[in-house]
Structures are given as C-alpha cells and as structure tokens.
mmCIF file of C-alpha atoms and ligand atoms in Angstrom:
data_model
loop_
_atom_site.group_PDB
_atom_site.id
_atom_site.type_symbol
_atom_site.label_atom_id
_atom_site.label_comp_id
_atom_site.label_asym_id
_atom_site.label_seq_id
_atom_site.Cartn_x
_atom_site.Cartn_y
_atom_site.Cartn_z
ATOM 1 C CA MET A 25 -141.057 -68.894 -96.903
ATOM 2 C CA GLU A 26 -144.182 -70.686 -95.729
ATOM 3 C CA GLN A 27 -146.088 -68.758 -92.825
ATOM 4 C CA ARG A 28 -148.054 -70.828 -90.127
ATOM 5 C CA THR A 29 -150.527 -68.821 -88.053
ATOM 6 C CA ILE A 30 -150.419 -69.636 -84.433
ATOM 7 C CA GLY A 31 -154.059 -69.320 -83.272
ATOM 8 C CA ARG A 32 -153.436 -68.113 -79.367
ATOM 9 C CA LEU A 33 -150.843 -65.742 -80.759
ATOM 10 C CA GLY A 34 -152.976 -64.393 -83.490
ATOM 11 C CA ARG A 35 -149.682 -64.111 -85.684
ATOM 12 C CA ALA A 36 -148.087 -66.116 -88.416
ATOM 13 C CA VAL A 37 -144.451 -67.201 -88.022
ATOM 14 C CA SER A 38 -142.180 -68.652 -90.720
ATOM 15 C CA ALA A 39 -142.278 -72.469 -90.852
ATOM 16 C CA VAL A 40 -138.577 -72.566 -90.556
ATOM 17 C CA GLY A 41 -136.949 -70.493 -87.948
ATOM 18 C CA LEU A 42 -133.640 -70.010 -86.547
ATOM 19 C CA GLY A 43 -132.482 -71.360 -83.090
ATOM 20 C CA THR A 44 -129.836 -69.219 -81.706
ATOM 21 C CA TRP A 45 -128.426 -70.961 -78.793
ATOM 22 C CA GLN A 46 -125.364 -71.290 -80.771
ATOM 23 C CA LEU A 47 -124.754 -67.625 -80.828
ATOM 24 C CA GLY A 48 -124.498 -67.508 -77.119
ATOM 25 C CA GLY A 49 -122.357 -70.431 -75.839
ATOM 26 C CA ASP A 50 -122.223 -73.967 -75.055
ATOM 27 C CA TRP A 51 -121.310 -74.950 -78.647
ATOM 28 C CA GLY A 52 -117.683 -73.745 -78.790
ATOM 29 C CA THR A 53 -116.907 -70.196 -79.867
ATOM 30 C CA VAL A 54 -118.668 -68.177 -82.413
ATOM 31 C CA ASP A 55 -117.207 -64.977 -83.374
ATOM 32 C CA PRO A 56 -119.473 -61.864 -83.599
ATOM 33 C CA GLN A 57 -119.230 -61.446 -87.343
ATOM 34 C CA ALA A 58 -120.089 -65.028 -87.788
ATOM 35 C CA ALA A 59 -122.932 -64.725 -85.544
ATOM 36 C CA THR A 60 -124.170 -61.538 -87.468
ATOM 37 C CA ASP A 61 -123.600 -63.065 -90.608
ATOM 38 C CA THR A 62 -125.747 -66.190 -89.765
ATOM 39 C CA LEU A 63 -128.495 -64.071 -88.595
ATOM 40 C CA GLU A 64 -128.625 -61.899 -91.552
ATOM 41 C CA ALA A 65 -128.351 -65.041 -94.058
ATOM 42 C CA ALA A 66 -131.586 -66.386 -92.063
ATOM 43 C CA VAL A 67 -133.433 -62.956 -92.721
ATOM 44 C CA ALA A 68 -132.425 -63.099 -96.456
ATOM 45 C CA ALA A 69 -133.633 -66.591 -96.842
ATOM 46 C CA GLY A 70 -136.981 -65.635 -95.419
ATOM 47 C CA ILE A 71 -136.807 -66.635 -91.763
ATOM 48 C CA THR A 72 -138.703 -64.209 -89.754
ATOM 49 C CA PHE A 73 -138.867 -66.324 -86.262
ATOM 50 C CA PHE A 74 -135.804 -66.434 -84.034
ATOM 51 C CA ASP A 75 -135.583 -68.272 -80.674
ATOM 52 C CA THR A 76 -133.289 -67.254 -77.888
ATOM 53 C CA ALA A 77 -133.023 -67.219 -74.073
ATOM 54 C CA ASP A 78 -131.725 -65.111 -71.509
ATOM 55 C CA VAL A 79 -129.076 -67.803 -70.495
ATOM 56 C CA TYR A 80 -127.505 -68.321 -73.942
ATOM 57 C CA GLY A 81 -124.095 -66.772 -73.351
ATOM 58 C CA ASP A 82 -125.609 -64.858 -70.528
ATOM 59 C CA GLY A 83 -127.404 -62.380 -72.660
ATOM 60 C CA ARG A 84 -125.168 -62.372 -75.666
ATOM 61 C CA SER A 85 -127.574 -64.323 -78.001
ATOM 62 C CA GLU A 86 -130.306 -61.913 -77.002
ATOM 63 C CA ARG A 87 -128.036 -58.931 -77.743
ATOM 64 C CA PHE A 88 -127.324 -60.258 -81.198
ATOM 65 C CA ASN A 89 -130.942 -60.940 -81.908
ATOM 66 C CA GLY A 90 -131.794 -57.238 -80.444
ATOM 67 C CA ALA A 91 -129.321 -55.821 -83.164
ATOM 68 C CA LEU A 92 -130.909 -57.907 -85.816
ATOM 69 C CA ARG A 93 -134.462 -56.758 -84.846
ATOM 70 C CA ALA A 94 -133.232 -53.088 -84.695
ATOM 71 C CA ALA A 95 -132.139 -53.537 -88.372
ATOM 72 C CA HIS A 96 -135.419 -55.403 -89.497
ATOM 73 C CA PRO A 97 -138.268 -54.342 -87.582
ATOM 74 C CA GLY A 98 -141.230 -56.848 -87.714
ATOM 75 C CA LEU A 99 -139.011 -59.851 -86.976
ATOM 76 C CA PHE A 100 -140.372 -62.240 -84.421
ATOM 77 C CA VAL A 101 -138.302 -62.882 -81.347
ATOM 78 C CA ALA A 102 -139.141 -65.487 -78.765
ATOM 79 C CA THR A 103 -137.170 -65.340 -75.556
ATOM 80 C CA LYS A 104 -137.071 -67.645 -72.527
ATOM 81 C CA MET A 105 -136.582 -67.057 -68.810
ATOM 82 C CA GLY A 106 -136.300 -69.092 -65.696
ATOM 83 C CA ARG A 107 -132.836 -70.663 -65.660
ATOM 84 C CA ARG A 108 -130.871 -67.739 -64.081
ATOM 85 C CA ALA A 109 -131.973 -69.045 -60.655
ATOM 86 C CA GLU A 110 -132.405 -72.488 -59.213
ATOM 87 C CA GLN A 111 -135.382 -74.390 -60.654
ATOM 88 C CA LEU A 112 -137.463 -73.987 -57.454
ATOM 89 C CA LEU A 113 -141.134 -73.181 -57.635
ATOM 90 C CA GLU A 114 -140.551 -70.309 -55.225
ATOM 91 C CA ASN A 115 -138.196 -68.765 -57.870
ATOM 92 C CA TYR A 116 -141.073 -68.627 -60.349
ATOM 93 C CA SER A 117 -142.400 -65.336 -58.612
ATOM 94 C CA ARG A 118 -143.971 -62.237 -60.113
ATOM 95 C CA ALA A 119 -140.898 -60.183 -58.905
ATOM 96 C CA ASN A 120 -138.499 -62.410 -60.728
ATOM 97 C CA PHE A 121 -140.530 -62.275 -63.842
ATOM 98 C CA GLU A 122 -140.399 -58.651 -63.936
ATOM 99 C CA ALA A 123 -136.565 -58.607 -63.284
ATOM 100 C CA TRP A 124 -135.903 -61.141 -65.982
ATOM 101 C CA THR A 125 -138.139 -59.698 -68.475
ATOM 102 C CA LEU A 126 -136.698 -56.119 -67.871
ATOM 103 C CA ARG A 127 -133.264 -57.482 -68.596
ATOM 104 C CA SER A 128 -134.548 -59.394 -71.782
ATOM 105 C CA ARG A 129 -136.164 -56.179 -72.897
ATOM 106 C CA GLU A 130 -132.885 -54.181 -72.420
ATOM 107 C CA ASN A 131 -130.816 -57.025 -74.270
ATOM 108 C CA LEU A 132 -133.442 -57.172 -77.283
ATOM 109 C CA GLY A 133 -134.257 -53.388 -77.241
ATOM 110 C CA MET A 134 -137.940 -54.245 -77.103
ATOM 111 C CA GLU A 135 -140.340 -52.275 -75.146
ATOM 112 C CA ARG A 136 -142.931 -55.285 -75.325
ATOM 113 C CA LEU A 137 -141.378 -58.792 -75.757
ATOM 114 C CA ASP A 138 -143.116 -60.848 -78.499
ATOM 115 C CA LEU A 139 -143.123 -64.209 -76.571
ATOM 116 C CA VAL A 140 -141.506 -65.267 -73.474
ATOM 117 C CA GLN A 141 -141.185 -68.916 -72.788
ATOM 118 C CA LEU A 142 -140.616 -70.492 -69.208
ATOM 119 C CA HIS A 143 -137.431 -72.348 -69.875
ATOM 120 C CA CYS A 144 -137.990 -76.119 -69.022
ATOM 121 C CA PRO A 145 -139.434 -75.347 -65.493
ATOM 122 C CA PRO A 146 -139.926 -78.310 -63.017
ATOM 123 C CA ASP A 147 -143.286 -80.198 -62.828
ATOM 124 C CA SER A 148 -144.501 -78.031 -59.864
ATOM 125 C CA VAL A 149 -144.629 -74.947 -61.910
ATOM 126 C CA TYR A 150 -147.111 -76.370 -64.312
ATOM 127 C CA ALA A 151 -149.394 -77.214 -61.305
ATOM 128 C CA SER A 152 -149.092 -73.595 -59.920
ATOM 129 C CA ASP A 153 -152.153 -71.112 -60.646
ATOM 130 C CA ALA A 154 -150.135 -68.343 -59.190
ATOM 131 C CA VAL A 155 -147.308 -68.787 -61.835
ATOM 132 C CA PHE A 156 -149.705 -68.505 -64.744
ATOM 133 C CA ALA A 157 -151.632 -65.499 -63.155
ATOM 134 C CA ALA A 158 -148.451 -63.623 -62.764
ATOM 135 C CA LEU A 159 -147.548 -64.405 -66.338
ATOM 136 C CA ASP A 160 -151.074 -63.124 -67.317
ATOM 137 C CA GLU A 161 -150.577 -59.887 -65.511
ATOM 138 C CA LEU A 162 -147.101 -59.277 -67.348
ATOM 139 C CA VAL A 163 -149.162 -59.805 -70.716
ATOM 140 C CA GLU A 164 -151.814 -57.313 -69.157
ATOM 141 C CA GLN A 165 -148.945 -54.932 -68.392
ATOM 142 C CA GLY A 166 -147.761 -54.855 -71.875
ATOM 143 C CA VAL A 167 -144.429 -56.250 -70.750
ATOM 144 C CA MET A 168 -144.892 -59.042 -73.188
ATOM 145 C CA ALA A 169 -147.418 -59.998 -76.008
ATOM 146 C CA ALA A 170 -147.645 -63.618 -75.104
ATOM 147 C CA TYR A 171 -146.165 -66.359 -73.189
ATOM 148 C CA GLY A 172 -145.461 -69.905 -73.684
ATOM 149 C CA VAL A 173 -143.506 -73.023 -72.105
ATOM 150 C CA SER A 174 -140.473 -74.855 -73.211
ATOM 151 C CA VAL A 175 -140.860 -78.350 -72.221
ATOM 152 C CA GLU A 176 -138.873 -81.591 -71.634
ATOM 153 C CA THR A 177 -141.650 -84.153 -71.481
ATOM 154 C CA CYS A 178 -144.950 -84.811 -73.288
ATOM 155 C CA ASP A 179 -146.805 -84.829 -70.166
ATOM 156 C CA GLN A 180 -145.583 -81.306 -69.252
ATOM 157 C CA ALA A 181 -146.442 -80.179 -72.938
ATOM 158 C CA LEU A 182 -150.222 -81.564 -72.148
ATOM 159 C CA SER A 183 -150.353 -79.621 -68.851
ATOM 160 C CA ALA A 184 -149.057 -76.431 -70.450
ATOM 161 C CA ILE A 185 -151.665 -76.757 -73.357
ATOM 162 C CA ALA A 186 -154.494 -76.996 -70.685
ATOM 163 C CA ARG A 187 -153.491 -73.640 -69.319
ATOM 164 C CA PRO A 188 -155.721 -71.198 -71.277
ATOM 165 C CA HIS A 189 -153.415 -68.634 -72.151
ATOM 166 C CA VAL A 190 -150.260 -70.535 -72.856
ATOM 167 C CA ALA A 191 -149.661 -69.449 -76.723
ATOM 168 C CA THR A 192 -146.784 -71.885 -77.468
ATOM 169 C CA VAL A 193 -145.105 -75.087 -76.516
ATOM 170 C CA GLN A 194 -141.536 -75.629 -77.403
ATOM 171 C CA ILE A 195 -140.714 -79.324 -77.429
ATOM 172 C CA ILE A 196 -138.044 -81.794 -78.876
ATOM 173 C CA LEU A 197 -139.569 -83.128 -82.181
ATOM 174 C CA ASN A 198 -137.386 -85.067 -84.696
ATOM 175 C CA CYS A 199 -136.916 -88.340 -86.344
ATOM 176 C CA PHE A 200 -135.559 -89.572 -83.171
ATOM 177 C CA ARG A 201 -138.454 -88.177 -80.967
ATOM 178 C CA LEU A 202 -141.690 -89.531 -82.177
ATOM 179 C CA LYS A 203 -143.878 -89.468 -79.003
ATOM 180 C CA PRO A 204 -145.128 -85.962 -79.458
ATOM 181 C CA LEU A 205 -147.136 -87.151 -82.371
ATOM 182 C CA GLU A 206 -149.202 -89.207 -80.128
ATOM 183 C CA ARG A 207 -151.090 -86.755 -78.117
ATOM 184 C CA VAL A 208 -149.062 -83.378 -77.716
ATOM 185 C CA LEU A 209 -149.508 -82.249 -81.382
ATOM 186 C CA PRO A 210 -153.169 -83.286 -81.714
ATOM 187 C CA ALA A 211 -154.072 -81.613 -78.251
ATOM 188 C CA ALA A 212 -152.064 -78.297 -79.251
ATOM 189 C CA ALA A 213 -153.684 -78.128 -82.882
ATOM 190 C CA ALA A 214 -157.058 -78.411 -81.124
ATOM 191 C CA ALA A 215 -156.358 -75.700 -78.797
ATOM 192 C CA GLY A 216 -154.681 -73.327 -81.114
ATOM 193 C CA VAL A 217 -151.367 -73.836 -79.431
ATOM 194 C CA GLY A 218 -148.403 -73.276 -81.447
ATOM 195 C CA ILE A 219 -145.640 -75.937 -81.516
ATOM 196 C CA ILE A 220 -142.165 -74.887 -81.694
ATOM 197 C CA ALA A 221 -140.166 -77.944 -82.531
ATOM 198 C CA ARG A 222 -136.482 -77.659 -81.204
ATOM 199 C CA VAL A 223 -133.490 -79.775 -81.624
ATOM 200 C CA PRO A 224 -134.838 -81.088 -85.014
ATOM 201 C CA LEU A 225 -131.342 -82.387 -85.992
ATOM 202 C CA ALA A 226 -130.662 -84.073 -82.912
ATOM 203 C CA SER A 227 -127.865 -81.526 -82.162
ATOM 204 C CA GLY A 228 -126.427 -82.139 -85.674
ATOM 205 C CA LEU A 229 -126.418 -85.978 -85.545
ATOM 206 C CA LEU A 230 -129.455 -86.044 -88.151
ATOM 207 C CA ALA A 231 -127.401 -83.795 -90.491
ATOM 208 C CA GLY A 232 -125.461 -87.134 -91.435
ATOM 209 C CA ARG A 233 -121.833 -85.688 -91.155
ATOM 210 C CA TYR A 234 -120.838 -87.125 -88.020
ATOM 211 C CA ASP A 235 -118.897 -90.423 -87.553
ATOM 212 C CA THR A 236 -117.130 -92.505 -84.851
ATOM 213 C CA THR A 237 -114.188 -90.375 -85.025
ATOM 214 C CA THR A 238 -115.994 -86.997 -84.928
ATOM 215 C CA LYS A 239 -114.574 -84.574 -82.166
ATOM 216 C CA PHE A 240 -116.506 -81.918 -80.466
ATOM 217 C CA ALA A 241 -114.649 -79.011 -78.534
ATOM 218 C CA PRO A 242 -114.396 -79.440 -74.783
ATOM 219 C CA GLU A 243 -116.879 -76.352 -74.135
ATOM 220 C CA ASP A 244 -119.329 -77.840 -76.705
ATOM 221 C CA HIS A 245 -122.139 -79.536 -74.836
ATOM 222 C CA ARG A 246 -121.872 -82.428 -77.169
ATOM 223 C CA SER A 247 -118.627 -83.226 -75.198
ATOM 224 C CA TYR A 248 -119.507 -82.379 -71.880
ATOM 225 C CA ASN A 249 -123.254 -83.225 -71.520
ATOM 226 C CA ARG A 250 -123.244 -86.641 -73.236
ATOM 227 C CA ALA A 251 -124.531 -88.293 -69.731
ATOM 228 C CA GLY A 252 -126.484 -85.375 -68.874
ATOM 229 C CA GLU A 253 -123.830 -83.806 -66.548
ATOM 230 C CA ALA A 254 -124.811 -80.288 -66.914
ATOM 231 C CA PHE A 255 -128.456 -80.309 -67.999
ATOM 232 C CA ASP A 256 -131.173 -82.660 -69.332
ATOM 233 C CA VAL A 257 -129.500 -85.344 -71.348
ATOM 234 C CA GLY A 258 -132.297 -85.059 -73.819
ATOM 235 C CA GLU A 259 -131.029 -81.861 -75.142
ATOM 236 C CA THR A 260 -127.852 -83.325 -76.461
ATOM 237 C CA PHE A 261 -128.324 -85.887 -79.513
ATOM 238 C CA SER A 262 -131.982 -86.008 -78.150
ATOM 239 C CA GLY A 263 -130.735 -88.310 -75.498
ATOM 240 C CA VAL A 264 -129.978 -91.040 -77.936
ATOM 241 C CA PRO A 265 -126.717 -92.938 -77.404
ATOM 242 C CA TYR A 266 -124.168 -91.475 -80.004
ATOM 243 C CA GLU A 267 -123.528 -94.859 -81.716
ATOM 244 C CA VAL A 268 -126.953 -95.990 -81.825
ATOM 245 C CA GLY A 269 -127.645 -92.494 -83.558
ATOM 246 C CA LEU A 270 -125.107 -93.125 -86.194
ATOM 247 C CA GLU A 271 -126.714 -96.410 -86.919
ATOM 248 C CA ALA A 272 -130.210 -94.918 -87.402
ATOM 249 C CA VAL A 273 -128.924 -92.136 -89.527
ATOM 250 C CA ARG A 274 -127.194 -94.844 -91.808
ATOM 251 C CA ARG A 275 -130.452 -96.350 -92.303
ATOM 252 C CA LEU A 276 -132.438 -92.990 -92.579
ATOM 253 C CA ARG A 277 -130.111 -92.111 -95.372
ATOM 254 C CA GLU A 278 -131.619 -94.806 -97.510
ATOM 255 C CA LEU A 279 -135.039 -93.077 -97.310
ATOM 256 C CA VAL A 280 -133.499 -89.529 -98.703
ATOM 257 C CA ASP A 281 -134.219 -88.610 -102.319
ATOM 258 C CA PRO A 282 -131.131 -88.037 -104.518
ATOM 259 C CA GLY A 283 -130.053 -84.391 -104.562
ATOM 260 C CA VAL A 284 -131.606 -83.673 -100.790
ATOM 261 C CA SER A 285 -129.276 -83.472 -97.830
ATOM 262 C CA MET A 286 -129.830 -85.713 -94.861
ATOM 263 C CA ALA A 287 -130.543 -82.380 -92.717
ATOM 264 C CA ALA A 288 -133.057 -81.097 -95.170
ATOM 265 C CA PHE A 289 -134.878 -84.539 -95.156
ATOM 266 C CA ALA A 290 -134.905 -84.364 -91.348
ATOM 267 C CA LEU A 291 -136.354 -80.846 -91.269
ATOM 268 C CA ARG A 292 -138.854 -81.675 -93.894
ATOM 269 C CA TRP A 293 -140.080 -84.444 -91.726
ATOM 270 C CA VAL A 294 -140.749 -82.150 -88.904
ATOM 271 C CA LEU A 295 -142.436 -79.592 -91.131
ATOM 272 C CA ASP A 296 -144.753 -82.526 -92.349
ATOM 273 C CA GLN A 297 -146.122 -83.337 -88.853
ATOM 274 C CA PRO A 298 -149.622 -81.840 -88.617
ATOM 275 C CA GLY A 299 -149.687 -79.210 -85.551
ATOM 276 C CA VAL A 300 -145.967 -78.049 -86.147
ATOM 277 C CA SER A 301 -145.813 -74.192 -86.266
ATOM 278 C CA THR A 302 -142.244 -73.734 -86.635
ATOM 279 C CA VAL A 303 -138.956 -75.893 -86.522
ATOM 280 C CA ILE A 304 -136.010 -74.004 -84.969
ATOM 281 C CA PRO A 305 -132.806 -75.646 -86.214
ATOM 282 C CA GLY A 306 -129.632 -74.043 -84.691
ATOM 283 C CA ALA A 307 -127.059 -72.817 -87.195
ATOM 284 C CA ARG A 308 -123.341 -72.148 -86.667
ATOM 285 C CA ASN A 309 -122.772 -70.150 -89.885
ATOM 286 C CA PRO A 310 -124.689 -68.744 -92.956
ATOM 287 C CA GLU A 311 -124.546 -71.879 -95.065
ATOM 288 C CA GLN A 312 -126.350 -73.751 -92.476
ATOM 289 C CA ALA A 313 -129.003 -71.009 -91.935
ATOM 290 C CA ARG A 314 -129.601 -70.748 -95.693
ATOM 291 C CA ALA A 315 -129.752 -74.674 -96.313
ATOM 292 C CA ASN A 316 -132.020 -74.982 -93.309
ATOM 293 C CA ALA A 317 -134.458 -72.498 -94.598
ATOM 294 C CA ALA A 318 -134.545 -74.305 -97.958
ATOM 295 C CA ALA A 319 -136.202 -77.236 -96.407
ATOM 296 C CA ALA A 320 -139.602 -75.225 -96.283
ATOM 297 C CA ALA A 321 -139.474 -75.399 -100.267
ATOM 298 C CA LEU A 322 -139.016 -79.132 -100.482
ATOM 299 C CA ALA A 323 -141.965 -81.370 -101.560
ATOM 300 C CA PRO A 324 -143.717 -83.032 -98.345
ATOM 301 C CA LEU A 325 -142.203 -86.611 -97.740
ATOM 302 C CA THR A 326 -143.963 -89.469 -99.194
ATOM 303 C CA ARG A 327 -146.067 -92.060 -97.048
ATOM 304 C CA ALA A 328 -143.116 -94.600 -97.558
ATOM 305 C CA GLN A 329 -140.766 -92.132 -96.185
ATOM 306 C CA LEU A 330 -142.715 -91.423 -93.356
ATOM 307 C CA ASP A 331 -143.312 -94.994 -92.520
ATOM 308 C CA GLY A 332 -139.654 -95.735 -92.876
ATOM 309 C CA VAL A 333 -138.730 -93.199 -90.340
ATOM 310 C CA ALA A 334 -141.237 -94.822 -87.978
ATOM 311 C CA GLN A 335 -139.789 -98.245 -88.627
ATOM 312 C CA ILE A 336 -136.258 -97.135 -87.883
ATOM 313 C CA TYR A 337 -137.349 -95.252 -84.800
ATOM 314 C CA ASP A 338 -139.329 -98.468 -83.576
ATOM 315 C CA SER A 339 -136.281 -100.769 -84.263
ATOM 316 C CA LEU A 340 -133.357 -98.540 -82.784
ATOM 317 C CA VAL A 341 -134.393 -95.418 -80.893
ATOM 318 C CA ARG A 342 -137.803 -95.956 -79.132
ATOM 319 C CA GLU A 343 -136.268 -97.965 -76.364
ATOM 320 C CA HIS A 344 -133.978 -95.284 -75.345
ATOM 321 C CA VAL A 345 -136.348 -92.211 -75.446
ATOM 322 C CA HIS A 346 -140.118 -93.043 -75.720
ATOM 323 C CA GLY A 347 -140.560 -93.943 -72.008
ATOM 324 C CA ARG A 348 -138.459 -91.061 -70.708
ATOM 325 C CA TRP A 349 -139.780 -87.897 -72.430
HETATM 326 N N1 LIG B 425 -134.454 -76.134 -73.359
HETATM 327 C C1 LIG B 425 -134.801 -75.365 -74.449
HETATM 328 O O1 LIG B 425 -135.586 -74.635 -74.509
HETATM 329 C C2 LIG B 425 -133.774 -75.575 -75.636
HETATM 330 C C3 LIG B 425 -132.791 -76.901 -75.595
HETATM 331 C C4 LIG B 425 -132.068 -76.896 -76.638
HETATM 332 C C5 LIG B 425 -132.365 -76.136 -77.811
HETATM 333 N N2 LIG B 425 -133.067 -75.201 -77.885
HETATM 334 C C6 LIG B 425 -133.400 -74.266 -78.942
HETATM 335 O O2 LIG B 425 -133.588 -75.019 -80.247
HETATM 336 C C7 LIG B 425 -132.729 -74.621 -81.146
HETATM 337 C C8 LIG B 425 -132.151 -75.724 -82.020
HETATM 338 O O3 LIG B 425 -131.755 -76.875 -81.225
HETATM 339 P P1 LIG B 425 -130.214 -77.349 -81.160
HETATM 340 O O4 LIG B 425 -129.539 -76.223 -81.770
HETATM 341 O O5 LIG B 425 -129.861 -77.718 -79.812
HETATM 342 O O6 LIG B 425 -130.087 -78.654 -82.131
HETATM 343 P P2 LIG B 425 -130.209 -78.857 -83.538
HETATM 344 O O7 LIG B 425 -130.882 -77.643 -84.368
HETATM 345 O O8 LIG B 425 -130.766 -80.015 -83.562
HETATM 346 O O9 LIG B 425 -128.765 -78.953 -84.159
HETATM 347 C C9 LIG B 425 -127.965 -77.818 -84.411
HETATM 348 C C10 LIG B 425 -126.571 -78.278 -84.963
HETATM 349 O O10 LIG B 425 -126.780 -78.924 -86.235
HETATM 350 C C11 LIG B 425 -125.856 -78.713 -87.141
HETATM 351 N N3 LIG B 425 -126.420 -78.143 -88.346
HETATM 352 C C12 LIG B 425 -127.354 -77.092 -88.351
HETATM 353 N N4 LIG B 425 -127.704 -77.027 -89.678
HETATM 354 C C13 LIG B 425 -127.045 -77.640 -90.470
HETATM 355 C C14 LIG B 425 -126.965 -78.046 -91.842
HETATM 356 N N5 LIG B 425 -127.761 -77.391 -92.807
HETATM 357 N N6 LIG B 425 -126.125 -79.025 -92.210
HETATM 358 C C15 LIG B 425 -125.283 -79.768 -91.542
HETATM 359 N N7 LIG B 425 -125.313 -79.549 -90.000
HETATM 360 C C16 LIG B 425 -126.105 -78.515 -89.643
HETATM 361 C C17 LIG B 425 -124.818 -77.572 -86.485
HETATM 362 O O11 LIG B 425 -123.864 -78.386 -85.636
HETATM 363 P P3 LIG B 425 -122.165 -78.494 -86.363
HETATM 364 O O12 LIG B 425 -121.948 -77.325 -87.140
HETATM 365 O O13 LIG B 425 -121.453 -78.596 -85.111
HETATM 366 O O14 LIG B 425 -122.263 -79.936 -86.967
HETATM 367 C C18 LIG B 425 -125.749 -77.101 -85.441
HETATM 368 O O15 LIG B 425 -125.081 -76.386 -84.326
HETATM 369 C C19 LIG B 425 -131.598 -73.950 -80.341
HETATM 370 O O16 LIG B 425 -130.607 -73.146 -81.190
HETATM 371 C C20 LIG B 425 -132.354 -73.201 -79.303
HETATM 372 O O17 LIG B 425 -132.862 -72.040 -79.861
HETATM 373 C C21 LIG B 425 -134.174 -74.822 -76.731
#
C-alpha cells in the first residue's frame, strides 16, 4: 500500500484508508462480527488509516476501532468531536473538548489520540482564536498528537488551512465534487496540511450498482436525509439529485477501462488529485474493504479519463453543487 506523508503531522498514512461511519449507525444495521471482519480485512489489505467519530453509533464505531488498534498497535485512528452538543460557538470550549476527548480516549483505549477533527463546525468556530488556542493546549497536554477540521465548504477548508497548527482537513472530494481542486488542494499542499478525502463514492452512487429501483433501509441516511432533513444534504450522495447522479455514472462508466470496477475508477480519480493524503471510502463488508484498498495499486488515470470526468461534471453535476460547497 502506498504511504503518503502529511507535513504538519510528521507521519505517513496509507493512501487508501477506511471510513467507519458504517460501523456505527446511519447506514442500517451492521452486526458486530461483520464490523470486526471488515476492519480486519482492511488491515490485511494494507490499510493503516481509519476514520471514525464520537457520534458514529454514539461511540460504537470508536469502540470497534479501539479493539482493532489493541490487536494491531501502530494503526492510525482519526476521530472527530463536536456533534454531541448543539453547533453553537460557546459549546466549542476547552471544558467540552476535555470531556469529549476523554470519552474518545476511553472508547479507543488510547492515552493520546492520534488525530481529533472538529466535526463540521459552524463558520463562527473558524474565526475564533480561543477555539484553536484550546486545541493547542490539548496537544501540549498530550491528550492528542494533532488536530484537524472536517469541513463542509471550500471556504471553511481555506480558513482551517490558514490556522497554523491544523494538521489535516477532511473534505468531500469525488467525481461529483471538483471544486476543492481549484484552491483547497493547492493551499493544503503548500502548507503541508493533509487532505482526507471523504465520501469518495458519493455514498455508493459512484460504485455504479444503484438504479431507479434501488431501495435503502428506512434507518439508512440515503432514505431519510435525501433532502438534508437530518444533516447537511451534501453528505448524502454528495448533494447530487439521485437521478442526475445515475445519469452521470452511466456516462462515467464509458471512461472506465475493461476489468476495472466503477468504484475502483472513482477511488483512483481521488488518489490522482495532487494534494490528497488519503481517501477514506466507507465499507460495509470485507469484500468492499479489500476492493477499495486495491484501487491504490491501479495505474493513474490518463489525461483523457481525467478530462472526461471534468466534462461530465461540467455538463450534469456542477449546477447542483459548485456554488453551494
Ligand atoms: N462530516 C464528516 O466528517 C463525514 C461525513 C460523511 C462521511 N465521513 C467519513 O467518510 C467516510 C466515507 O464516506 P461515506 O461512507 O459517507 O461514503 P462513501 O465512501 O462515498 O460510500 C460508502 C458506501 O459505498 C458503498 N461501497 C463501498 N465500497 C464499495 C465497493 N468496493 N463496491 C461497491 N460499493 C461500495 C457502500 O454502500 P452499499 O453497500 O450500501 O452500496 C458504502 O456504504 C465515512 O465512513 C466517514 O468515516 C465523514
């Protein structure tokens, strides 16, 4: 597995990581054995970077990651905090950070957390010197080795990168989200900030297996958050209307080499964008984890394939997402 070094972290991470929202909740049920098998399959395939959050299954995903790390010391586990309270500036306090990180340390069984990301905070947080001073203090205390920010918009990403001790920015980047290529990725690369590319398969749409008859479970966010009813609509299918996404995937498929899956093509596209540190597809079973890890071994896409993605984005997707995030 290719390793990529994050300057401000002083550490290398696997180019393909694993997103573990699926092991907590919001995607229908995953039984404990399937969760453990998925994590172990990822490790066996060379994945060393795992993304979780304190709210995924209210700590369930963190606890699975903690058990994995106990069995495989040295794995890198990035968690998130900030969504167990209302997203108000006053809740991003030193006292809450201490309480939230203590809970994550217990869930993960880690004395010092590898990386803690603010979990899509509101704009006011980016402008607050006090918030970042409090995070710096937690690093000095040894509660966490580093911190980052998971963002919704490109403007938020640029604000985070401008903070001198933000080590990583997590952002949606995929064949349906090209705006970060314009300013965010170059700024991150220049500053040594790691880019963690999330939702790389547009919640599975870019794996090319869905059609107009596909049904998602009622407790799956792809049923209940289609219009952003529960959280930012951009986290579900990248904010692209479902039918538009299906048409875009139909056209993207024509760019994919024989023998390569649509999902692998979509992940390879992310890996080929300069400035990306790791891509974190979510997986619901061992087969998906293995298939996603294998994208790191594919040859880079050709200029014609990259241009083809950009053309499909411009003609079908851009109007739905570009001005918004
Ligand atoms: N605000 C935030 O910070 C935030 C928000 C969202 C996500 N994240 C992080 O980013 C990670 C990735 O994003 P995501 O999980 O939302 O979306 P994603 O990675 O774009 O899509 C994941 C879904 O794609 C399908 N899939 C995965 N691998 C596949 C394969 N090889 N072949 C076919 N289908 C495959 C699975 O769905 P089916 O099996 O149902 O088809 C899976 O649940 C999350 O797990 C989480 O760690 C963070």
